[in-house]
Tab-separated table of N, CA and C in Angstrom:
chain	number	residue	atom	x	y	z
A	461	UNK	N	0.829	-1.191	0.000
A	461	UNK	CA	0.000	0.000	0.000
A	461	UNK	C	0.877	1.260	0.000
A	462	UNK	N	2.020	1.357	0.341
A	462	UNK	CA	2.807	2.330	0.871
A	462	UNK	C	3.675	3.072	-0.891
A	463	UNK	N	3.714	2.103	-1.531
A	463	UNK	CA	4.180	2.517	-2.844
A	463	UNK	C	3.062	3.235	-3.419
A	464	UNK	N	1.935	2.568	-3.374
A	464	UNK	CA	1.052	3.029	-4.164
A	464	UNK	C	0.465	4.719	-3.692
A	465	UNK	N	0.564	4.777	-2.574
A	465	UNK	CA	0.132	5.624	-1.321
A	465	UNK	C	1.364	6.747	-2.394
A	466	UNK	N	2.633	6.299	-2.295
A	466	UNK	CA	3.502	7.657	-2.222
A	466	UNK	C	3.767	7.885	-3.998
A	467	UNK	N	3.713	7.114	-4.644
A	467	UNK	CA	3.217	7.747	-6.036
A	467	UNK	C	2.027	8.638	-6.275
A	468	UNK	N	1.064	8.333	-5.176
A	468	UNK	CA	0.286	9.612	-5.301
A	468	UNK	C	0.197	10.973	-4.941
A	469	UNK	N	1.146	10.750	-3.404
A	469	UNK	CA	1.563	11.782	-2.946
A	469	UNK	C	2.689	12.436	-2.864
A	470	UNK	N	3.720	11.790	-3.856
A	470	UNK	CA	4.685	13.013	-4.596
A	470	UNK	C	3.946	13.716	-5.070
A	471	UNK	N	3.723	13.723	-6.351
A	471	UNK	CA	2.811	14.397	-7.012
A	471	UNK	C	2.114	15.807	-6.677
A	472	UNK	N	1.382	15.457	-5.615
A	472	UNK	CA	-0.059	16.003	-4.845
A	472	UNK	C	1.487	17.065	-3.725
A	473	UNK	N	2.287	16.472	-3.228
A	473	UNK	CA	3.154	17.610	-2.541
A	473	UNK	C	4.199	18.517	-3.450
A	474	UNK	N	4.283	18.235	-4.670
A	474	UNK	CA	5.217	18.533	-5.338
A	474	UNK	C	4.097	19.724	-5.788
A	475	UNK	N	2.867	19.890	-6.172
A	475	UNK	CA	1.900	20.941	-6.662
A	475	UNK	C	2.124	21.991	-5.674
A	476	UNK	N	2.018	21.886	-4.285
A	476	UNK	CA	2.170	22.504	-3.028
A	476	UNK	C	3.393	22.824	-2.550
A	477	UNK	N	4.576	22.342	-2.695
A	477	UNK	CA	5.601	22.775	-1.850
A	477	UNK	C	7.121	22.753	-2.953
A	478	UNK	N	7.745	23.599	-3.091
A	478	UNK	CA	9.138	23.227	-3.449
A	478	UNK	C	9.765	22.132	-3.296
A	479	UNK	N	10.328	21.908	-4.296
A	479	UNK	CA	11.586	20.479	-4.179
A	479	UNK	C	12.475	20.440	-2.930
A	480	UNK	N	12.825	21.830	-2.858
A	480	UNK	CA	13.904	21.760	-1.918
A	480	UNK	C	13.174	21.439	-0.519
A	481	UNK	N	11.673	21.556	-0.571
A	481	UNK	CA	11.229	21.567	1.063
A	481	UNK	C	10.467	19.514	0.818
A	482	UNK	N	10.449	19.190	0.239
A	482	UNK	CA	10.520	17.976	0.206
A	482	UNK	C	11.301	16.586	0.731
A	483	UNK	N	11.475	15.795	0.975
A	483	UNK	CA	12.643	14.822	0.919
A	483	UNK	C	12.093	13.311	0.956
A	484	UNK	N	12.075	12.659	-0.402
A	484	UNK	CA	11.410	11.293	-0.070
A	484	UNK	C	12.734	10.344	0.353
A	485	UNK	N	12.572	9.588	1.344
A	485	UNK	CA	13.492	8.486	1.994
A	485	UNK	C	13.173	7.250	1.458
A	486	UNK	N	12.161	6.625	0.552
A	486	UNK	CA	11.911	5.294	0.495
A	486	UNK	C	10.938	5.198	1.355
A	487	UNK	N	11.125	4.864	2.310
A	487	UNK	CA	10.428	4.454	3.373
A	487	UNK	C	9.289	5.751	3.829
A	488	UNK	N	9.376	6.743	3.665
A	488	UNK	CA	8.757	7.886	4.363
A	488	UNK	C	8.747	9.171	3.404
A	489	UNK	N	8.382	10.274	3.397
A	489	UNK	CA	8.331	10.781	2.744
A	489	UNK	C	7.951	12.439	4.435
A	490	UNK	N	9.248	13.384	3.860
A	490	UNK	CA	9.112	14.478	5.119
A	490	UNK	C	9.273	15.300	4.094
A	491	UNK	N	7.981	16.928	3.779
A	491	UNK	CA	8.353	17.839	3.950
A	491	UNK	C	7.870	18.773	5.077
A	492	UNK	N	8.001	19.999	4.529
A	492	UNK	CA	8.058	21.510	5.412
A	492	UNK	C	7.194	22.377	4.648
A	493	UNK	N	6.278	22.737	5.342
A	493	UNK	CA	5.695	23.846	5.147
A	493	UNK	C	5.984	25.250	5.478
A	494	UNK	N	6.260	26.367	4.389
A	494	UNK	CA	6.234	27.575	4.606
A	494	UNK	C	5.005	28.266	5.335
A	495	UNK	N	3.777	27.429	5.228
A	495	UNK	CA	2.899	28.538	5.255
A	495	UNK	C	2.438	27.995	7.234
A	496	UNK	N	2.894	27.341	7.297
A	496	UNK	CA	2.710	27.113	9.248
A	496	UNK	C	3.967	26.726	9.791
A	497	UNK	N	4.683	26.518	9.035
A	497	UNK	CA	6.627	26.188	9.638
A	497	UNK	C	6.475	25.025	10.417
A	498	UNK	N	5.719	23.889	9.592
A	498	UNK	CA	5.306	22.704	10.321
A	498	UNK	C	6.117	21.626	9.080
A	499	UNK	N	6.892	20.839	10.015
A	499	UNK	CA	7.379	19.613	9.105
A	499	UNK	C	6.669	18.160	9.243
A	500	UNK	N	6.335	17.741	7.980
A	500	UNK	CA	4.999	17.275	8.267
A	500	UNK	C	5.443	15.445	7.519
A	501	UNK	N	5.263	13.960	8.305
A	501	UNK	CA	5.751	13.339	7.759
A	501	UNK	C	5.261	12.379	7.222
A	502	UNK	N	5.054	11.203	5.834
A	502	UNK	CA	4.320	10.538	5.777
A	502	UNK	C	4.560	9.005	5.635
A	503	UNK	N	4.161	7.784	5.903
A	503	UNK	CA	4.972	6.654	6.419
A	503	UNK	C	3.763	5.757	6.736
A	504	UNK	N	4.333	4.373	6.542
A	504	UNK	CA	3.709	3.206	6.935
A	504	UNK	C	3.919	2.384	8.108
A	505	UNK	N	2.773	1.833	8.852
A	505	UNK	CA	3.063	1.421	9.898
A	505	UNK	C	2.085	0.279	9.818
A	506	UNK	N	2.375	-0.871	11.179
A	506	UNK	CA	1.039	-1.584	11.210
A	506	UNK	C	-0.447	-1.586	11.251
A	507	UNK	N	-0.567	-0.001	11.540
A	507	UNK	CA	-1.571	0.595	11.694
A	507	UNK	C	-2.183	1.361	9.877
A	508	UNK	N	-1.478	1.064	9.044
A	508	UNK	CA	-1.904	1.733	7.985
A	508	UNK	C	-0.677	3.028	7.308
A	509	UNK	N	-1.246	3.818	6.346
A	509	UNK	CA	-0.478	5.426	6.203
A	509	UNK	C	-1.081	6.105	7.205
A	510	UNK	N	0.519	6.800	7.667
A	510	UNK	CA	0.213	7.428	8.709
A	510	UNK	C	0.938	9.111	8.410
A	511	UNK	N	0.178	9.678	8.425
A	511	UNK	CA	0.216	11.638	7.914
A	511	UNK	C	0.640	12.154	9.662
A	512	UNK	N	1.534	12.820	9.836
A	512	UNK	CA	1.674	13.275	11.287
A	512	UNK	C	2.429	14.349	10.498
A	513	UNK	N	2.897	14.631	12.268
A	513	UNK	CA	3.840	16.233	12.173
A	513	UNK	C	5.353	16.226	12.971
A	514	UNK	N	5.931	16.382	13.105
A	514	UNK	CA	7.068	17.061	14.136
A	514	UNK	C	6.187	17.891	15.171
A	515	UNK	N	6.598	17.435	16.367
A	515	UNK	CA	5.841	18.239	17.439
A	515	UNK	C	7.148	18.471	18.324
A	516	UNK	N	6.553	18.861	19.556
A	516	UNK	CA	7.801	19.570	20.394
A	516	UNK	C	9.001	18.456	20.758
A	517	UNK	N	10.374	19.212	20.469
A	517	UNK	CA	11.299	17.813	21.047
A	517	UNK	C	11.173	16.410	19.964
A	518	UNK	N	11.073	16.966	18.618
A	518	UNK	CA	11.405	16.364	17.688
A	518	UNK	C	10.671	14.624	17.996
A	519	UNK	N	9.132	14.677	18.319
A	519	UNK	CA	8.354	13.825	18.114
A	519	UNK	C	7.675	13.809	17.491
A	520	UNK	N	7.083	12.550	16.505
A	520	UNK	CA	6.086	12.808	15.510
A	520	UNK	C	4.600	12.438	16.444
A	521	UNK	N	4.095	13.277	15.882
A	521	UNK	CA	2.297	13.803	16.152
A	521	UNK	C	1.811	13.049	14.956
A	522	UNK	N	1.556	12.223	15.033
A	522	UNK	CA	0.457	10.859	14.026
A	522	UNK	C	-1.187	12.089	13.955
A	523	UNK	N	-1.185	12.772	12.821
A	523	UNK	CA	-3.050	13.285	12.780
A	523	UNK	C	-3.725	12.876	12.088
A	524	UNK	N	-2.944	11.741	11.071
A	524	UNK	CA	-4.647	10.670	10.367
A	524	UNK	C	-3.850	9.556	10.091
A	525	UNK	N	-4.576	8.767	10.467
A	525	UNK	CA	-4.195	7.002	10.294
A	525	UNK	C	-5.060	6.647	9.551
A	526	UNK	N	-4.649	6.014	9.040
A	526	UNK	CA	-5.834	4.786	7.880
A	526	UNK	C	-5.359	3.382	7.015
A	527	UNK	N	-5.826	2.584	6.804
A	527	UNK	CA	-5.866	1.730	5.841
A	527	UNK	C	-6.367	1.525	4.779
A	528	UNK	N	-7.029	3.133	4.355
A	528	UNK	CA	-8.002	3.493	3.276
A	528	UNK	C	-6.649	4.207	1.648
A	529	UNK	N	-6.426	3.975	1.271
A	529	UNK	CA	-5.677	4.565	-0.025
A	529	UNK	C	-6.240	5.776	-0.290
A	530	UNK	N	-7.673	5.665	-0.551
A	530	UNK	CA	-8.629	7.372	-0.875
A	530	UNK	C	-8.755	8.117	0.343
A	531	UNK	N	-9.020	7.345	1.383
A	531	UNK	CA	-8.891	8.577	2.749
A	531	UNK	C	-7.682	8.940	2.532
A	532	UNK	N	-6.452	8.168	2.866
A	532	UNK	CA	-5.265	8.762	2.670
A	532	UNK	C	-4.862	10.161	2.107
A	533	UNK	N	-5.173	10.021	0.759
A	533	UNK	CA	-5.274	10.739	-0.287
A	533	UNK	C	-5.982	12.207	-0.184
A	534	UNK	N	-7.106	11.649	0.363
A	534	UNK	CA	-7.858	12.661	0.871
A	534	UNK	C	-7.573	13.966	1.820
A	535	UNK	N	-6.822	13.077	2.782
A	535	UNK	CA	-6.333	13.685	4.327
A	535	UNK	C	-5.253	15.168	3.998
A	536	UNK	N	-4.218	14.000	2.933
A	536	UNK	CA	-2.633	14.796	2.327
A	536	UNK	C	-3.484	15.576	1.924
A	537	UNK	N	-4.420	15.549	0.527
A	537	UNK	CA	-5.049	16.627	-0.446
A	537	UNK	C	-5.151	17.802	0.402
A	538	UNK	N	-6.341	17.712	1.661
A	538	UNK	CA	-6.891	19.158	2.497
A	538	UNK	C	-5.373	19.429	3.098
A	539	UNK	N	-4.933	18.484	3.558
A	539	UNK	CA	-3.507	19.500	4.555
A	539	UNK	C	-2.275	20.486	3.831
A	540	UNK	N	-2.400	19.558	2.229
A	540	UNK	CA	-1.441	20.665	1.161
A	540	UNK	C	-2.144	21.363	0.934
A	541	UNK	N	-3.338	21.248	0.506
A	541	UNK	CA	-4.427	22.331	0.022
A	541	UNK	C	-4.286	23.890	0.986
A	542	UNK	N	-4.840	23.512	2.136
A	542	UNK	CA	-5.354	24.180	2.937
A	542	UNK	C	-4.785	24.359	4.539
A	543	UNK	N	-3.475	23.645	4.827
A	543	UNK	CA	-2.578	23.889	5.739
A	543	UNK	C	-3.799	23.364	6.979
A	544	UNK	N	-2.337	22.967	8.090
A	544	UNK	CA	-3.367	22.104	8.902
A	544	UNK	C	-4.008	22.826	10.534
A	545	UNK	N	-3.867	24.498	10.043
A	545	UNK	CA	-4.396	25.159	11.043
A	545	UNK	C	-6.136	25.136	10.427
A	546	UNK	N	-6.548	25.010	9.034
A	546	UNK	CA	-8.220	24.554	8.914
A	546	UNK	C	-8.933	23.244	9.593
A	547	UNK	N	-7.832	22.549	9.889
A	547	UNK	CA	-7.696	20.686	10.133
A	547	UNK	C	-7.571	20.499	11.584
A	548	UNK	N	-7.574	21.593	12.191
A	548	UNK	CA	-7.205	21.419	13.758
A	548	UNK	C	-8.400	22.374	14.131
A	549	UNK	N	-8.823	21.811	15.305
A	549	UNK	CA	-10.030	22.529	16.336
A	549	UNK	C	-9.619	22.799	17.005
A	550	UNK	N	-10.140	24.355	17.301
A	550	UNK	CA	-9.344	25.289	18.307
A	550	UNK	C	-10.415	25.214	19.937
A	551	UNK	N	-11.516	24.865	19.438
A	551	UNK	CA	-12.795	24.871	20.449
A	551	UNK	C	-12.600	23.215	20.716
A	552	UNK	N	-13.422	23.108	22.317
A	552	UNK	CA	-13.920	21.680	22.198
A	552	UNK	C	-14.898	21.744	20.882
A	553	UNK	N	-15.171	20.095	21.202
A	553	UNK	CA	-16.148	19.658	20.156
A	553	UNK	C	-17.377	19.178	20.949
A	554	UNK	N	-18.098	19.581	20.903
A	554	UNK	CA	-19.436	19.124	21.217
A	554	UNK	C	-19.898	17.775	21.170
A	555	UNK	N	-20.163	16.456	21.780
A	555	UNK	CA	-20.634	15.343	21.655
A	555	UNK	C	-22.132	15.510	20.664
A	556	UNK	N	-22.782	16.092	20.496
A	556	UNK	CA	-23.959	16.266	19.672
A	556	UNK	C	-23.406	16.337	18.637
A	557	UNK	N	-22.199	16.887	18.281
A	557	UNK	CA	-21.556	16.412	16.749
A	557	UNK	C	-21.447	15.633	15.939
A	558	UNK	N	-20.886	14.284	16.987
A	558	UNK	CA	-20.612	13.059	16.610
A	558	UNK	C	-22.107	12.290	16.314
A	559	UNK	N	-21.656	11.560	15.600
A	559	UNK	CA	-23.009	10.492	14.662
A	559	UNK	C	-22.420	11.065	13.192
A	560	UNK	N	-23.791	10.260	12.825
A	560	UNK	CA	-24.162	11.105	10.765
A	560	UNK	C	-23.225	12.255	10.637
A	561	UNK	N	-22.448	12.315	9.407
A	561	UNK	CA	-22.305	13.526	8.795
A	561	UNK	C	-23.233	13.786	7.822
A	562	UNK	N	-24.074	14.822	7.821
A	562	UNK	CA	-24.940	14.750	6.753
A	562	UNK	C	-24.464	15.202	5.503
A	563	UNK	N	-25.269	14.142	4.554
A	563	UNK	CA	-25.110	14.324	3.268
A	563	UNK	C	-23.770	13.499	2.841
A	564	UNK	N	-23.423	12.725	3.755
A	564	UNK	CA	-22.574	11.855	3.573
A	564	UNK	C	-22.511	10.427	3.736
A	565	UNK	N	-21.597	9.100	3.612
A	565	UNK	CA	-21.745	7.856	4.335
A	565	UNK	C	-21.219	7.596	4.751
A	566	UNK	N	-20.304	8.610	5.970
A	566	UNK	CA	-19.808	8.458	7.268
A	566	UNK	C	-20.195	8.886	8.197
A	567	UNK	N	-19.827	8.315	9.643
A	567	UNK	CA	-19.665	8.859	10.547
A	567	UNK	C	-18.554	8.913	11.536
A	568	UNK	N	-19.367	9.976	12.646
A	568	UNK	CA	-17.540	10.224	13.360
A	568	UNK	C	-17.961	9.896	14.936
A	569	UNK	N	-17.140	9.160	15.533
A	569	UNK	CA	-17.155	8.660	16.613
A	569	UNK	C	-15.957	8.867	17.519
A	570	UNK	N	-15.887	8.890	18.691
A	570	UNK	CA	-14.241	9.209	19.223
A	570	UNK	C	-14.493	8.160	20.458
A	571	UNK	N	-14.008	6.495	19.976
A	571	UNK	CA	-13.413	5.583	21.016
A	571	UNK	C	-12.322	6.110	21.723
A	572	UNK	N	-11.333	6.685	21.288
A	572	UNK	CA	-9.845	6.083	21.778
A	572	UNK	C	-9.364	7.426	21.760
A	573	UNK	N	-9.637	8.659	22.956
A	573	UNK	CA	-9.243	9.664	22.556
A	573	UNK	C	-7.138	9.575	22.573
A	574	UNK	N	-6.693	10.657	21.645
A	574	UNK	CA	-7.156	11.643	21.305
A	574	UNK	C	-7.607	11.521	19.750
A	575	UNK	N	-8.392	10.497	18.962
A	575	UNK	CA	-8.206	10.821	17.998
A	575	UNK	C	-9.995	10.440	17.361
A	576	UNK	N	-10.495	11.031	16.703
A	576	UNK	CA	-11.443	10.575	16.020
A	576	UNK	C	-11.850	9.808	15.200
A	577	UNK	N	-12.657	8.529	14.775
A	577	UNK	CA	-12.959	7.575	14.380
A	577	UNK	C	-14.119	8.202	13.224
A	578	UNK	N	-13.634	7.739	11.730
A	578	UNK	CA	-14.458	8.680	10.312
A	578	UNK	C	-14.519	7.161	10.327
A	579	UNK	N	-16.174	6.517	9.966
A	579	UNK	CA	-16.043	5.348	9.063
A	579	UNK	C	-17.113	5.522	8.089
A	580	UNK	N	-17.011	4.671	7.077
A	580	UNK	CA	-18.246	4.786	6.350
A	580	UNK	C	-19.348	3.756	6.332
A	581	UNK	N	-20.188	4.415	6.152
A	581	UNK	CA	-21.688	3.522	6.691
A	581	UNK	C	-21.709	2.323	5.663
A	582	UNK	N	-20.910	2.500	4.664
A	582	UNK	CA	-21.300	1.934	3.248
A	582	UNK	C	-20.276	0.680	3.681
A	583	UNK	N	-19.499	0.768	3.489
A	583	UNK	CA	-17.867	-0.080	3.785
A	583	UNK	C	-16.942	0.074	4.951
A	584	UNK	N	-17.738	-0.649	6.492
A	584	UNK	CA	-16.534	-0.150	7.441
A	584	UNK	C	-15.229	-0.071	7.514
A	585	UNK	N	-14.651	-0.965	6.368
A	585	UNK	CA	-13.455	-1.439	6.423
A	585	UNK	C	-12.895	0.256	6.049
A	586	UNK	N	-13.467	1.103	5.197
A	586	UNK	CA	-13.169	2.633	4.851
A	586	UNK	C	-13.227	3.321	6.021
A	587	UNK	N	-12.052	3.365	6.667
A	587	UNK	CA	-11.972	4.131	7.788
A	587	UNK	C	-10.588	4.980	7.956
A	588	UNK	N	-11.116	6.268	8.840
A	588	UNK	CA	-9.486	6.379	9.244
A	588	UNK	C	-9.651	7.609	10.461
A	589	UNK	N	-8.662	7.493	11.322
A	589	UNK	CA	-8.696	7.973	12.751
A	589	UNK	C	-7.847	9.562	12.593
A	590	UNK	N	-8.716	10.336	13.090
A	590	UNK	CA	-8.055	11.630	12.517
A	590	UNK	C	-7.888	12.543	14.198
A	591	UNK	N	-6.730	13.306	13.981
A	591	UNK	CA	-6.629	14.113	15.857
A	591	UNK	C	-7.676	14.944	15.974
A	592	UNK	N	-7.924	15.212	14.606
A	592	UNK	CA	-9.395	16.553	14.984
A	592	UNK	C	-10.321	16.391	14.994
A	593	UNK	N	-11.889	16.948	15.418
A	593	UNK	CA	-13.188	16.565	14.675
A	593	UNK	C	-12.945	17.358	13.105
A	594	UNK	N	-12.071	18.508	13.423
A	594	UNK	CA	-12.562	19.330	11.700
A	594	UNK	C	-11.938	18.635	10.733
A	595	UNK	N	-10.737	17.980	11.012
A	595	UNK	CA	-10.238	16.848	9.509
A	595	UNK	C	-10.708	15.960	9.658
A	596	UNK	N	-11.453	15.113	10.329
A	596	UNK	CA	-12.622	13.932	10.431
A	596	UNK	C	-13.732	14.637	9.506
A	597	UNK	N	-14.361	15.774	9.800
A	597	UNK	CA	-15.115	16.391	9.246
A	597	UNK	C	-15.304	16.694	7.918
A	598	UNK	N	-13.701	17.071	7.426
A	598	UNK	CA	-13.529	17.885	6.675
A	598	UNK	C	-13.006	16.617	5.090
A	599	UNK	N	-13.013	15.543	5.782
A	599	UNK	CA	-12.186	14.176	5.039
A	599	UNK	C	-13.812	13.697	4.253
A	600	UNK	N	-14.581	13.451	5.322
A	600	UNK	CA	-16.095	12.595	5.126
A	600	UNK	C	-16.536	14.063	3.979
A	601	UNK	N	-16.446	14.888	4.479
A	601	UNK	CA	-17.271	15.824	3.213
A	601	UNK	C	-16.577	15.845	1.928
A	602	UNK	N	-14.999	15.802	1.867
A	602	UNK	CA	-14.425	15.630	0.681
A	602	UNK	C	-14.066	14.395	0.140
A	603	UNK	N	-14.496	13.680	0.915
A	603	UNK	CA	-14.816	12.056	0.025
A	603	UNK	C	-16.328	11.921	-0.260
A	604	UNK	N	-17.646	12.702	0.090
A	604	UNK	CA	-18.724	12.562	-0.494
A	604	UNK	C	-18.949	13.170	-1.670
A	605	UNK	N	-19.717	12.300	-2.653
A	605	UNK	CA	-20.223	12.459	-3.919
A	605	UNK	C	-20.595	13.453	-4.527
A	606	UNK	N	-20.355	14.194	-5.328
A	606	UNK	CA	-20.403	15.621	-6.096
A	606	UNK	C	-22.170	14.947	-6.730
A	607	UNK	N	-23.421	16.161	-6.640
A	607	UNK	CA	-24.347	15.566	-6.994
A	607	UNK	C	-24.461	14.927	-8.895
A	608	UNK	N	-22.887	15.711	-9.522
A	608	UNK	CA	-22.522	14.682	-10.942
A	608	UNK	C	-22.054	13.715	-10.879
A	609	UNK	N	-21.389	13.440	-9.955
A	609	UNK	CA	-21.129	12.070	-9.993
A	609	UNK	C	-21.559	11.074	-9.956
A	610	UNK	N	-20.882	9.625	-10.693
A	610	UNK	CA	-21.909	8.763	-10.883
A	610	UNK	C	-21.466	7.569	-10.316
A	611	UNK	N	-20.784	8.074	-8.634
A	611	UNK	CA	-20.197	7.443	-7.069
A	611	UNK	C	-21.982	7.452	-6.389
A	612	UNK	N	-22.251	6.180	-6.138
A	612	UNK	CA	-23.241	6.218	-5.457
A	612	UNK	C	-23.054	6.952	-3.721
């Protein structure tokens, strides 16, 4: 999964960030963002692709896990897109949140804090555990169906 995973996401970081702020290892793939001065890393584990950060004292901060290829995909897309201060909740989150996302076929649940549980109603096996409710949020709405599309 991890090849397939990072042929997609050269690509998808190379649109977003300079060469020089890049560095694929084989195994992992670390760049740097100018626009939050966050080095951000991506990698396989038993747990799936795993998207984290550099946090204080040079530890990685794991913020979406999955075994999904399109969540994956998904997760990288909003965080190059849109930097991961949209992807992080600054407020609690309200328990009335969690359930249905509407207009979608996921939902979001939080077993195992700190991280949130996106699955889809359709295919549980389509899942992936995100640190925020807003990139849980923000993943299920950009993996639901454009009303042209002809993705049930």
């Amino acid at each position: 999964m991890w090849e397939k995973f990072r042929s997609l996401a050269l690509p998808l970081i190379g649109e977003h960030f300079p060469p020089e702020l890049i560095k694929d290892n084989g195994d992992s793939i670390v760049f740097t963002s100018r626009r939050d001065y966050r080095t951000y890393v991506l990698s396989e584990d038993e747990r799936g692709i795993v998207i984290a950060y550099e946090g204080e004292r040079n530890t990685v901060v794991p913020f979406c896990i999955t075994q999904t290829l399109e969540l994956a995909a998904t997760c990288l897309t909003l965080l190059a897109r849109d930097g991961i201060a949209t992807l992080t909740d600054m407020s609690y989150t309200p328990l009335d949140l969690l359930g249905p996302v509407p207009h979608t076929a996921f939902t979001i649940s939080k077993k195992f804090p700190p991280f949130f549980d996106l699955t889809s109603t359709i295919d549980p096996a389509a899942s992936v555990k995100c640190r925020s409710f807003a990139c849980a949020r923000a993943i299920a709405e950009a993996s639901a169906p454009s009303p042209d599309s002809p993705r049930p």
